[in-house]
Short mmCIF file of N, CA, C and O and ligand atoms in Angstrom, two decimals:
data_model
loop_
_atom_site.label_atom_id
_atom_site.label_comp_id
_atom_site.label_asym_id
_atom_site.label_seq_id
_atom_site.Cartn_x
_atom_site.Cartn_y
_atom_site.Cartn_z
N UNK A 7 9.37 -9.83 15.92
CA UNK A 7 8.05 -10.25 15.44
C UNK A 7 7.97 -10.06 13.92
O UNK A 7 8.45 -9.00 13.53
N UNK A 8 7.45 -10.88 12.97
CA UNK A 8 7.22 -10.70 11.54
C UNK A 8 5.31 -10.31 11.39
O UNK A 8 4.30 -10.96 11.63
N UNK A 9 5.47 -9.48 11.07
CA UNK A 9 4.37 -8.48 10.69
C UNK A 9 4.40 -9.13 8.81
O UNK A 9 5.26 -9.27 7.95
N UNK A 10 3.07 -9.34 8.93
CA UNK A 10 2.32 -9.31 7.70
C UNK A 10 1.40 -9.01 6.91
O UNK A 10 0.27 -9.36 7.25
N UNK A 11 1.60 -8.17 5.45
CA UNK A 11 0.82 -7.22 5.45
C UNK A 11 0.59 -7.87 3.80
O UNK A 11 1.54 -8.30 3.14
N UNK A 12 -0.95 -7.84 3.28
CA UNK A 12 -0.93 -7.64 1.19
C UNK A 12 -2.57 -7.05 0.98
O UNK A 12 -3.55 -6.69 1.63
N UNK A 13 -2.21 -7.20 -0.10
CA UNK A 13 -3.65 -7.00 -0.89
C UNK A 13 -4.40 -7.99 -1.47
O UNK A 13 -3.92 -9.11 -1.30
N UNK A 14 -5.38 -7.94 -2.07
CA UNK A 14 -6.16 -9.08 -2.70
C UNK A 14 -5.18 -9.97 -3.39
O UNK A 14 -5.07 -11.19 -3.24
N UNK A 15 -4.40 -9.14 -4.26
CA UNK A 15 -3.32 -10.22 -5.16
C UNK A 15 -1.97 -11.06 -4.10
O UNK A 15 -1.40 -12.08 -4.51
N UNK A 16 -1.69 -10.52 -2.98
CA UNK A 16 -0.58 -11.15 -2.32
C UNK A 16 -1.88 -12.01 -1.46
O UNK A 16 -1.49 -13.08 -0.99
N UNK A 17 -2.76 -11.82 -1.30
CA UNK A 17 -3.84 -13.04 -0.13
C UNK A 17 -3.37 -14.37 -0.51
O UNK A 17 -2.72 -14.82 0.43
N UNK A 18 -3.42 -15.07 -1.33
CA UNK A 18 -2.92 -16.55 -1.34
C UNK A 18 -1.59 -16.67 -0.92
O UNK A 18 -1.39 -17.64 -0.19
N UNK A 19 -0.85 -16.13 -1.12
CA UNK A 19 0.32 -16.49 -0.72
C UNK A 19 0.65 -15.92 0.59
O UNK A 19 1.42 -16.63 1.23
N UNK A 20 0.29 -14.90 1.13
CA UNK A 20 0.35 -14.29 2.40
C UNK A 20 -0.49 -15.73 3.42
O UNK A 20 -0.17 -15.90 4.60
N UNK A 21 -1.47 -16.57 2.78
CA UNK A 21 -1.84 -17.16 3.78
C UNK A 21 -1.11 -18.86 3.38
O UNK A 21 -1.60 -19.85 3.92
N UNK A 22 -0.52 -18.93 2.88
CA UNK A 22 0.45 -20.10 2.26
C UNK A 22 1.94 -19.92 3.59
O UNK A 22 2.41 -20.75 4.37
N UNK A 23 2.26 -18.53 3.32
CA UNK A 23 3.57 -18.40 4.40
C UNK A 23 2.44 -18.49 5.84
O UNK A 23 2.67 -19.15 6.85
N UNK A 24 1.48 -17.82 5.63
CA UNK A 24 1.43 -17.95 7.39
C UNK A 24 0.92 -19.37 7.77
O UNK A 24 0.68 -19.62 8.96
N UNK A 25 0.78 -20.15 6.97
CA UNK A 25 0.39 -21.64 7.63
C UNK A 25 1.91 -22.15 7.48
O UNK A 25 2.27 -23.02 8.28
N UNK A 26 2.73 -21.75 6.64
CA UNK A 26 4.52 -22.38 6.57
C UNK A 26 5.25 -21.63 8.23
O UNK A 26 6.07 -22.29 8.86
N UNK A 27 4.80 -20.27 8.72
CA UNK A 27 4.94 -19.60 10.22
C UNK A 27 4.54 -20.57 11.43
O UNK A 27 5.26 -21.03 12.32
N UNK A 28 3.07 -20.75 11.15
CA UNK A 28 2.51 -21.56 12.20
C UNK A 28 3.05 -22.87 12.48
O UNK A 28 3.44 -23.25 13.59
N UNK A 29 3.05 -23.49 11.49
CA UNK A 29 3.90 -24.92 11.31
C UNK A 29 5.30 -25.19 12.01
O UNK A 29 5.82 -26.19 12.51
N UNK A 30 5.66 -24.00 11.85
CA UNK A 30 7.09 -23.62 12.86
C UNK A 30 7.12 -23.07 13.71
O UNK A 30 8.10 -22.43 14.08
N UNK A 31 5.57 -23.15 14.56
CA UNK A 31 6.00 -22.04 16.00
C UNK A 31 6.37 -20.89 15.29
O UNK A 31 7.56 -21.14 15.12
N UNK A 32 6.23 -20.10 14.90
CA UNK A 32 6.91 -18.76 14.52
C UNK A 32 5.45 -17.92 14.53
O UNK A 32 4.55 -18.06 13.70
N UNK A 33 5.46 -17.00 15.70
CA UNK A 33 4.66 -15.84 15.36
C UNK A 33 4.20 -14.78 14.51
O UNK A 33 4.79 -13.72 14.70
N UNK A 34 3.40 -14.75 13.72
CA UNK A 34 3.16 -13.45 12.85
C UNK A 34 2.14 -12.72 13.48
O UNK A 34 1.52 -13.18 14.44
N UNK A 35 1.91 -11.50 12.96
CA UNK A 35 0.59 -10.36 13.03
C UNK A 35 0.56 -10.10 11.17
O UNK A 35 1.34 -9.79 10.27
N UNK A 36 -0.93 -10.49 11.35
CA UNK A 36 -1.23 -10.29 10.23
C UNK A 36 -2.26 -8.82 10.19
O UNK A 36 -3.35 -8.84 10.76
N UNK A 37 -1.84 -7.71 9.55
CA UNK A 37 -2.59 -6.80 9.34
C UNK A 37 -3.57 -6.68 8.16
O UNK A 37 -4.13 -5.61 7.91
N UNK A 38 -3.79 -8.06 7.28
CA UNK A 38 -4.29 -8.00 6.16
C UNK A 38 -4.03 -7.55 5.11
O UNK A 38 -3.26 -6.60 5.17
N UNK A 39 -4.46 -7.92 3.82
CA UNK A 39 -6.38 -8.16 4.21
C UNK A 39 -6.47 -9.76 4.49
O UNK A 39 -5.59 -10.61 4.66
N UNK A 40 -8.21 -9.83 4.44
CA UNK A 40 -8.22 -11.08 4.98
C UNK A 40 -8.71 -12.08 3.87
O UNK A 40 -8.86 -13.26 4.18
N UNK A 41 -9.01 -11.58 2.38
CA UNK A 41 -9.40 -12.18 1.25
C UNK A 41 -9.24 -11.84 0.35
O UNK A 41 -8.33 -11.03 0.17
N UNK A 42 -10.06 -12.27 -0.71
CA UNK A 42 -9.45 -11.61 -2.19
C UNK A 42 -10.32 -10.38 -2.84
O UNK A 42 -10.43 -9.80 -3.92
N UNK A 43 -10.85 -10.34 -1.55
CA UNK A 43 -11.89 -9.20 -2.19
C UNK A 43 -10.81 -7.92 -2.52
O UNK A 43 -9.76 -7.55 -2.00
N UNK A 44 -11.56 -7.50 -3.53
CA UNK A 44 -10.39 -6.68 -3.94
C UNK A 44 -10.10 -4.94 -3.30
O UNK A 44 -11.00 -4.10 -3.43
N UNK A 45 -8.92 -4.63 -2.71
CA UNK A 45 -8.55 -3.71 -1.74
C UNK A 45 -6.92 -2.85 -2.23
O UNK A 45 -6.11 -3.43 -2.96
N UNK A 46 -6.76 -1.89 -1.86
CA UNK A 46 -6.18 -0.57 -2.16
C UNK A 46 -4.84 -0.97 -1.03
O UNK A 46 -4.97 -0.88 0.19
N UNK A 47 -3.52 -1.44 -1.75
CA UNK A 47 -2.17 -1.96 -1.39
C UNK A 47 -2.06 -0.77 -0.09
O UNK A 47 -1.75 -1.18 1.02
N UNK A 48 -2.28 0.49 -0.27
CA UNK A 48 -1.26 1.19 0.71
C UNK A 48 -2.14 0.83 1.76
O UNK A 48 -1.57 0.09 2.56
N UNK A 49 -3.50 1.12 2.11
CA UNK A 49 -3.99 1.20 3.15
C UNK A 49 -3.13 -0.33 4.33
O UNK A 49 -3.04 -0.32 5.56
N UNK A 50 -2.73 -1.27 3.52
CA UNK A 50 -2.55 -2.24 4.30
C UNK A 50 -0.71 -1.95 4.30
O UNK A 50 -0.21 -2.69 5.16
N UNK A 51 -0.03 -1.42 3.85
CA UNK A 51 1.26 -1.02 3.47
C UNK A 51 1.27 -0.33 5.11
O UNK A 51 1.92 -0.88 6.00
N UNK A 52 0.35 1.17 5.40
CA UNK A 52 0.33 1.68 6.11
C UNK A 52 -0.08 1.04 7.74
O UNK A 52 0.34 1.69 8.69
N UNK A 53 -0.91 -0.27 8.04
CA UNK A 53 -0.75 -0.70 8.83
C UNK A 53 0.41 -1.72 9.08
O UNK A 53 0.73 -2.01 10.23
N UNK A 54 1.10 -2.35 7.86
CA UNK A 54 2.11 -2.98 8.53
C UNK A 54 2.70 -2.36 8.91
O UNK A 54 3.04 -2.43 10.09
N UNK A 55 3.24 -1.12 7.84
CA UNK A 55 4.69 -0.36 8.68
C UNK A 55 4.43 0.07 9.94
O UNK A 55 5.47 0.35 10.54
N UNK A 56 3.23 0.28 10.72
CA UNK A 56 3.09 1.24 11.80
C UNK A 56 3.30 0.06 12.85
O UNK A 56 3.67 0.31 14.00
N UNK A 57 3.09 -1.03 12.46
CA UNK A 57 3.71 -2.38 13.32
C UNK A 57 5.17 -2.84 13.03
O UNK A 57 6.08 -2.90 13.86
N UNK A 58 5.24 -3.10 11.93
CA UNK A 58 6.86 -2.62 11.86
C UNK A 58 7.76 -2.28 12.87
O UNK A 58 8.63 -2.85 13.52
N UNK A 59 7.15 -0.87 12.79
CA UNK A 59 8.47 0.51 13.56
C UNK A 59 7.99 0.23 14.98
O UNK A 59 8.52 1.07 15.72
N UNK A 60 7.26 -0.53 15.63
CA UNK A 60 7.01 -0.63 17.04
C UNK A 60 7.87 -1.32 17.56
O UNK A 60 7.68 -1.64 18.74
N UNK A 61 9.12 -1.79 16.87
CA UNK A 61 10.16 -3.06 17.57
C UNK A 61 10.92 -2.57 16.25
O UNK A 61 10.47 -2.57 15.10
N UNK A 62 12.29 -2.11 16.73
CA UNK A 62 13.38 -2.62 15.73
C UNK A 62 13.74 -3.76 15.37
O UNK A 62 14.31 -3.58 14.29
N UNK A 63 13.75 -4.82 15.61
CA UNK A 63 13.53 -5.99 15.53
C UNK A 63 12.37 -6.79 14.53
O UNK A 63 12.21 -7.96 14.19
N UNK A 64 11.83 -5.82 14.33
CA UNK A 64 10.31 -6.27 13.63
C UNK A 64 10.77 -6.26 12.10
O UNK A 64 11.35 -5.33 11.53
N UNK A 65 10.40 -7.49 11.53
CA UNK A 65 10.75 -7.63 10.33
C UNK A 65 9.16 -7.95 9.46
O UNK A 65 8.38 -8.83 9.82
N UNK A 66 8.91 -7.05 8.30
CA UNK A 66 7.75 -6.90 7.57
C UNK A 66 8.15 -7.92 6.30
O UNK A 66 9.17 -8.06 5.63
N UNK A 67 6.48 -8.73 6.29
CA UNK A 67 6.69 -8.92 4.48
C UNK A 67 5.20 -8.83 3.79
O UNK A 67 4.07 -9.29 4.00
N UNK A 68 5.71 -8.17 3.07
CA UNK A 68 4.54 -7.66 2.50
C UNK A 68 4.36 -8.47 0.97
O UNK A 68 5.30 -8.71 0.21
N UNK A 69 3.02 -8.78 0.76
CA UNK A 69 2.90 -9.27 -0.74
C UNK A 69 1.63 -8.69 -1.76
O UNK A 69 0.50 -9.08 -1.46
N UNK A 70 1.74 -7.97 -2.71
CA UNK A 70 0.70 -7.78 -3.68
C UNK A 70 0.75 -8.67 -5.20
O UNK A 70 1.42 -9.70 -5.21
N UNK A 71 0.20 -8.34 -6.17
CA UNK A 71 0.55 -8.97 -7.01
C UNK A 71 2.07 -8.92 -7.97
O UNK A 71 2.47 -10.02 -8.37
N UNK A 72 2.83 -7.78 -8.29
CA UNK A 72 4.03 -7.57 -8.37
C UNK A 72 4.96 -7.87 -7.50
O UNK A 72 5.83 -8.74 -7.52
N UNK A 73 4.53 -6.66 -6.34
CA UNK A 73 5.44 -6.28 -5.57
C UNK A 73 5.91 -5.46 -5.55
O UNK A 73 6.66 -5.05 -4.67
N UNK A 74 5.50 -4.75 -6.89
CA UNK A 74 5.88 -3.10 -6.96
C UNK A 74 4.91 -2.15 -6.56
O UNK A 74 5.16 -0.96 -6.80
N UNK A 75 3.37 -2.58 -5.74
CA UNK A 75 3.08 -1.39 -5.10
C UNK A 75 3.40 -1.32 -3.91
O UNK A 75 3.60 -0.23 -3.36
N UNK A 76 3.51 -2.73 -3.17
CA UNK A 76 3.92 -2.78 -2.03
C UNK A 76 5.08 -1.76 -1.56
O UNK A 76 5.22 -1.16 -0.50
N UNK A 77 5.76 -1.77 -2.60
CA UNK A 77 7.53 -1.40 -2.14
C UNK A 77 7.21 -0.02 -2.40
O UNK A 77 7.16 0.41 -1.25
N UNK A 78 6.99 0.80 -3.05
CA UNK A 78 6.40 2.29 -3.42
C UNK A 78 5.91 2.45 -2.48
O UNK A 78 6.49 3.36 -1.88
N UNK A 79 4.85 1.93 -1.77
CA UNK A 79 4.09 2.88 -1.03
C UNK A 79 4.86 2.17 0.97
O UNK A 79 4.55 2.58 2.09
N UNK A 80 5.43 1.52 0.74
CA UNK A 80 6.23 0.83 2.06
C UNK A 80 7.38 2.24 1.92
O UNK A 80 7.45 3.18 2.71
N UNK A 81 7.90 2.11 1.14
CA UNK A 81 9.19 3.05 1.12
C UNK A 81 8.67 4.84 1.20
O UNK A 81 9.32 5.84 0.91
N UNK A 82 7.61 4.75 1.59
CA UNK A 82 7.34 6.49 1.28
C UNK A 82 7.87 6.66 2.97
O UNK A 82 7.95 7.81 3.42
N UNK A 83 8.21 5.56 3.79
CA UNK A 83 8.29 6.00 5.03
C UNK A 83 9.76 5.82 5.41
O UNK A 83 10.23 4.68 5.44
N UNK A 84 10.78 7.21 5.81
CA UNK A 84 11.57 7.10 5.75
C UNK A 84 12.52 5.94 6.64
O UNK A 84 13.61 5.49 6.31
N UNK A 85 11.93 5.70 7.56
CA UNK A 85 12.35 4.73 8.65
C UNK A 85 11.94 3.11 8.01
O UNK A 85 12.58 2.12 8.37
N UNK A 86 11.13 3.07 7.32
CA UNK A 86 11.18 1.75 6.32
C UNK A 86 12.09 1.03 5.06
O UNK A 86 11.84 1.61 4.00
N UNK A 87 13.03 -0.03 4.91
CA UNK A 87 13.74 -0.07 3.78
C UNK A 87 13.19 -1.59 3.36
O UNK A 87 13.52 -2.76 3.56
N UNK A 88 12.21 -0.90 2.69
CA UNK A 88 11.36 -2.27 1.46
C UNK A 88 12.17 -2.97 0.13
O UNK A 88 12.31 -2.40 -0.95
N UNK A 89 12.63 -4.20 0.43
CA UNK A 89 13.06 -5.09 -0.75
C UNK A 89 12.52 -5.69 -1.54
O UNK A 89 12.09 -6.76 -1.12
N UNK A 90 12.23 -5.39 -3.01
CA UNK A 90 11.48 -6.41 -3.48
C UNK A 90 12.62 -7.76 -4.16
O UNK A 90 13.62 -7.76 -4.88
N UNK A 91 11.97 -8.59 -3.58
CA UNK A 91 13.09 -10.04 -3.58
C UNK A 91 12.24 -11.01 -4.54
O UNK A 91 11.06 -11.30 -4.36
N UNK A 92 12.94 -11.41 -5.44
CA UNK A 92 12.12 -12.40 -6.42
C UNK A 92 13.39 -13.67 -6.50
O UNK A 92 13.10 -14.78 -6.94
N UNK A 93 14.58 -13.38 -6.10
CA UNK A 93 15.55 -14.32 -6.00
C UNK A 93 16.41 -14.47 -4.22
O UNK A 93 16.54 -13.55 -3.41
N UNK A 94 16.88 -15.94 -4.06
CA UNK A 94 17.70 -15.88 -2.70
C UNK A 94 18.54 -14.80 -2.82
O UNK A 94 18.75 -13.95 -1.94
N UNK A 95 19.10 -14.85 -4.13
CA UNK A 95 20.42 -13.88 -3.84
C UNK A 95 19.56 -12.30 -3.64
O UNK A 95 19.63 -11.83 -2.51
N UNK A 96 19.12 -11.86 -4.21
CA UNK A 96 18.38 -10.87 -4.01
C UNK A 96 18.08 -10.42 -2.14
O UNK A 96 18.14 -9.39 -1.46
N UNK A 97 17.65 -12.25 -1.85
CA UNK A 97 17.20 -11.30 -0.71
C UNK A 97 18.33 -11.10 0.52
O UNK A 97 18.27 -10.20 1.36
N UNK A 98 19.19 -11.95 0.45
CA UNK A 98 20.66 -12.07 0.79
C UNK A 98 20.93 -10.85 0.89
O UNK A 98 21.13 -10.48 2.05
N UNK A 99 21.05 -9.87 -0.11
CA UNK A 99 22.04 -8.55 -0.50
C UNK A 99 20.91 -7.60 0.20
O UNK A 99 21.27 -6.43 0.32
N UNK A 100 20.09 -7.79 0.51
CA UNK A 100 18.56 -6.51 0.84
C UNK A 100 19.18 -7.08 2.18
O UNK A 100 19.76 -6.03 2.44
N UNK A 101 19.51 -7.88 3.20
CA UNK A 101 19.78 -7.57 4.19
C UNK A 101 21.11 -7.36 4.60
O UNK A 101 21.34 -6.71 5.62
N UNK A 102 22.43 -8.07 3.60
CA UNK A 102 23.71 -7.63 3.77
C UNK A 102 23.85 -6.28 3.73
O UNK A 102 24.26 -5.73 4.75
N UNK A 103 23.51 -5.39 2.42
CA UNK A 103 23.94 -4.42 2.16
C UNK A 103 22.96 -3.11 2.45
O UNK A 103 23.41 -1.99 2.72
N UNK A 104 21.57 -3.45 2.36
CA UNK A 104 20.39 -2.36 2.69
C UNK A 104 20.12 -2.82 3.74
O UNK A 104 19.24 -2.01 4.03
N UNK A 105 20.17 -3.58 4.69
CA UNK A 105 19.62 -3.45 5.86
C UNK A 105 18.21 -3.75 6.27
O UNK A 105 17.80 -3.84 7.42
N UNK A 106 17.30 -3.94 4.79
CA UNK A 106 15.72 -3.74 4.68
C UNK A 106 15.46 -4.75 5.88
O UNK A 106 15.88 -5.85 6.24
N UNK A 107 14.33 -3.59 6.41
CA UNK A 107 13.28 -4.49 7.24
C UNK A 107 12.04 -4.33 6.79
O UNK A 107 11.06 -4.35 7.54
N UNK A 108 11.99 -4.15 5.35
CA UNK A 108 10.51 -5.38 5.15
C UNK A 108 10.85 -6.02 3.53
O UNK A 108 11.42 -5.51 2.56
N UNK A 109 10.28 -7.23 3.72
CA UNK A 109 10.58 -8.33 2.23
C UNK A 109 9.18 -7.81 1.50
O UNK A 109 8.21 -7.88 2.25
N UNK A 110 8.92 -7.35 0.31
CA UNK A 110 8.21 -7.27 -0.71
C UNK A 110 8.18 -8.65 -1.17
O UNK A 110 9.24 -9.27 -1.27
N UNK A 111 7.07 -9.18 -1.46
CA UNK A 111 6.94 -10.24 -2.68
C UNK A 111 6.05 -10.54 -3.57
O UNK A 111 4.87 -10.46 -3.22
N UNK A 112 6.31 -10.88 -4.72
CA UNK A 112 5.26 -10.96 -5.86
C UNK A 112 3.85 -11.69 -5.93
O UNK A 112 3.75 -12.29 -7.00
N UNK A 113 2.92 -11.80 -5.25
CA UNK A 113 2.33 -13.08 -5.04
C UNK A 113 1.27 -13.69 -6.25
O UNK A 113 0.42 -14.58 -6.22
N UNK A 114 1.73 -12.79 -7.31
CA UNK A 114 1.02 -13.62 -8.58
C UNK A 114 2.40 -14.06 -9.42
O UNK A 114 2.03 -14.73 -10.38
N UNK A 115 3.66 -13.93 -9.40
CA UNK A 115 4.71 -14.31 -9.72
C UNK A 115 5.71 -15.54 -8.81
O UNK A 115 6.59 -16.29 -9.24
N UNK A 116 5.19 -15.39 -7.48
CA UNK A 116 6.39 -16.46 -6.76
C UNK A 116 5.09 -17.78 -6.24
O UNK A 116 3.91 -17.78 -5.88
N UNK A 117 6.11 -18.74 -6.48
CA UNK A 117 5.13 -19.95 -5.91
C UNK A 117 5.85 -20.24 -4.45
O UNK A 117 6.96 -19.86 -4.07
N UNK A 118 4.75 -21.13 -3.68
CA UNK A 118 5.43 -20.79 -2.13
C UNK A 118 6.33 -21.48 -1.56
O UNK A 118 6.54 -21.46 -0.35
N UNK A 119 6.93 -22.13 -2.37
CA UNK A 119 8.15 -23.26 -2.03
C UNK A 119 9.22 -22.35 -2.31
O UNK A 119 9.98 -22.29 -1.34
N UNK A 120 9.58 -21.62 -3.29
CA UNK A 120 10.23 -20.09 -4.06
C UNK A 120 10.24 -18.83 -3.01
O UNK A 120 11.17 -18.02 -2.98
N UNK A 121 9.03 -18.76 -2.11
CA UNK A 121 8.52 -17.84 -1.70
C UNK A 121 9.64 -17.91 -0.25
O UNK A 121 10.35 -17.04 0.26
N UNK A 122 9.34 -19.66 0.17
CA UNK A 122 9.90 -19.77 1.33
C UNK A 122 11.64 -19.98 1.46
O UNK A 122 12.46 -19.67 2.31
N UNK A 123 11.67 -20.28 0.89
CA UNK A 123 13.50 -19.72 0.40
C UNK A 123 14.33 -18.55 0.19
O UNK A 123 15.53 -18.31 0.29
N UNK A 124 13.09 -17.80 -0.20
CA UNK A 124 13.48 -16.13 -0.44
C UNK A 124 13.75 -15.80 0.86
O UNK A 124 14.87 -15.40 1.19
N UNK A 125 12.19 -16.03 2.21
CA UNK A 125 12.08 -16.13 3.47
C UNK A 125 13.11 -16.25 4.16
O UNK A 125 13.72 -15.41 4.81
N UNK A 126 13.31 -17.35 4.00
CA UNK A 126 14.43 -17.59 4.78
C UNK A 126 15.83 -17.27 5.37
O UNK A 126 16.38 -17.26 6.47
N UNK A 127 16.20 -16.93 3.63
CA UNK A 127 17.68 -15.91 3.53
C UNK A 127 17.29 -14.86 3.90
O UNK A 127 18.31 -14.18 3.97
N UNK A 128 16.52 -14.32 4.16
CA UNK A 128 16.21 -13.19 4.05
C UNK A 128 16.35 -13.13 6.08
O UNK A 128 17.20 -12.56 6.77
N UNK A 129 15.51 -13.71 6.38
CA UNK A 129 15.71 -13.60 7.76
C UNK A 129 16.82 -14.16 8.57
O UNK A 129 16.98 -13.88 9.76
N UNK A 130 17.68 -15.08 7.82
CA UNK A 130 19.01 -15.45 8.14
C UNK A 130 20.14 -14.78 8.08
O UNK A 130 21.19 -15.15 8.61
N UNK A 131 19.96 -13.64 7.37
CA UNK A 131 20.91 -12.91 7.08
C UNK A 131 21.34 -11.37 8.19
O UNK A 131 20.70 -10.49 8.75
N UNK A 132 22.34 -11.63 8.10
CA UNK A 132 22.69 -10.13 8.92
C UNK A 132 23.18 -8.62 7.82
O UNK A 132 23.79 -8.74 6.76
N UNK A 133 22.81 -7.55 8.29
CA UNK A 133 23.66 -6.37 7.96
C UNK A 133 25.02 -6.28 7.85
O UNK A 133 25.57 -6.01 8.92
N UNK A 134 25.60 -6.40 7.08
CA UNK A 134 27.25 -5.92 7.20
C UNK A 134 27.88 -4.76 7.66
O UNK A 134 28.98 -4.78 8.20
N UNK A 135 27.19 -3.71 7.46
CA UNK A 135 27.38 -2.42 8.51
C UNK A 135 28.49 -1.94 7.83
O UNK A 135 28.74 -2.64 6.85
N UNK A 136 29.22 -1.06 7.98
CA UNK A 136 30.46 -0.72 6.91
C UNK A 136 30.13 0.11 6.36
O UNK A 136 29.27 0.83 6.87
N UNK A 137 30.64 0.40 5.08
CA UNK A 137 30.35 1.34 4.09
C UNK A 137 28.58 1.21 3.65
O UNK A 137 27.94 1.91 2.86
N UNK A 138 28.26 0.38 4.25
CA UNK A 138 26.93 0.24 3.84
C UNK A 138 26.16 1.24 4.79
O UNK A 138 25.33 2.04 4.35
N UNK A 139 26.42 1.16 5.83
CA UNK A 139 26.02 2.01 6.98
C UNK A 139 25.97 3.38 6.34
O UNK A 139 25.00 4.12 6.22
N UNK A 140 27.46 3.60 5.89
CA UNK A 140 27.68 4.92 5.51
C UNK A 140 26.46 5.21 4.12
O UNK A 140 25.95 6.30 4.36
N UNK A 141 26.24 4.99 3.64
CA UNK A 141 24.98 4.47 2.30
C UNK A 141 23.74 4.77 3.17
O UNK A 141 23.32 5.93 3.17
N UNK A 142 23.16 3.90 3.85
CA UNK A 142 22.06 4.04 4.46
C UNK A 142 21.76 5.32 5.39
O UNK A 142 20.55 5.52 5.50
N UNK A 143 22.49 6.14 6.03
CA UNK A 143 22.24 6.92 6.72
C UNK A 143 22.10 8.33 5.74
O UNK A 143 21.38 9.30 5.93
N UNK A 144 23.25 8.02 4.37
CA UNK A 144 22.92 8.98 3.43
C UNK A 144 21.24 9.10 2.79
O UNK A 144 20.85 9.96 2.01
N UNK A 145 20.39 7.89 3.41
CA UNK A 145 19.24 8.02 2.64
C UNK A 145 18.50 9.02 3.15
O UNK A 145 17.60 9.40 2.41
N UNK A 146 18.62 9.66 4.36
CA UNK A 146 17.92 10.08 4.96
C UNK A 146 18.24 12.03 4.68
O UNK A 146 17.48 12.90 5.10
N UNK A 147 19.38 12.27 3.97
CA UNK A 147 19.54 13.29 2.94
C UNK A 147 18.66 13.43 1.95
O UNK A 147 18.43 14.55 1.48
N UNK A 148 18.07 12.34 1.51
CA UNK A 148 17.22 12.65 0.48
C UNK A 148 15.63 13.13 0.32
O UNK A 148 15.16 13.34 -0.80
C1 RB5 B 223 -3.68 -5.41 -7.97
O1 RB5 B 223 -4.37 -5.72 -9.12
C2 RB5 B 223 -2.24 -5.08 -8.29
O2 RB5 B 223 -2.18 -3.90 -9.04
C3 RB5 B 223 -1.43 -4.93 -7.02
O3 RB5 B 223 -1.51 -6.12 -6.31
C4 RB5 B 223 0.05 -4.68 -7.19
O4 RB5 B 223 0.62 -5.58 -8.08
C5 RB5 B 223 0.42 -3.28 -7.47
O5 RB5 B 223 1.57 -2.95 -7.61
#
């Protein structure tokens, strides 16, 4: 399931991908928000991830206006690995090599044709497992 989560600044584009979801049969949960009224990134950070972690399988994308509060306050949870992806290749390597299950995105920086390409690789892509494995499990040392 793709869980979707932003703030006032990711709202346009959070509702740009979910009409590009619907269009494709593809299920989301949207945890908000639901406009541009203006609202506090973690509180909605904190309901995606808690949908998130209910399915390993569950892949998050979260959008604020950067993308850098999203990913700060996504990543305070150790079982979460938040990418912020502003390029394909970017998001390519966040699932080859980190494994991330949730996409950060900029939504005052990416337009949604940009947005949906990032998407895509991003969910097309597999883990390589390997030495990367060995990497990721070290995170949990920290
Ligand atoms: C909201 O103005 C903005 O600060 C927020 O969307 C995000 O970019 C924070 O990192």
């Amino acid at each position: 399931m793709i869980i979707l989560a932003c703030d006032h600044a990711g709202y346009t584009l959070k509702e740009e991908i979910k009409e590009f979801f619907n269009k494709e049969n593809i299920t989301t949960i949207d945890v908000g928000t639901y406009s541009t009224e203006s609202v506090d990134y973690p509180d909605y950070v904190k309901a995606g991830n808690a949908k998130v972690l209910e399915n390993s399988n569950n892949i998050g994308i979260y959008f604020c206006g950067t993308g850098i509060g999203m990913s700060i306050a996504a990543n305070k949870n150790p079982k979460i690995r938040a990418a912020l992806c502003t390029t394909v290749g970017f998001a390519c390597l966040a699932r080859k090599h980190n494994d991330a299950n949730v996409l950060v995105l900029p939504g005052r920086y990416l337009n949604k044709t940009k947005a949906i390409r990032i998407i895509k690789e991003f969910l097309t892509t597999n883990f390589e497992g390997g030495r990367h494995l060995r990497r990721i499990r070290k995170l949990k040392e920290i």
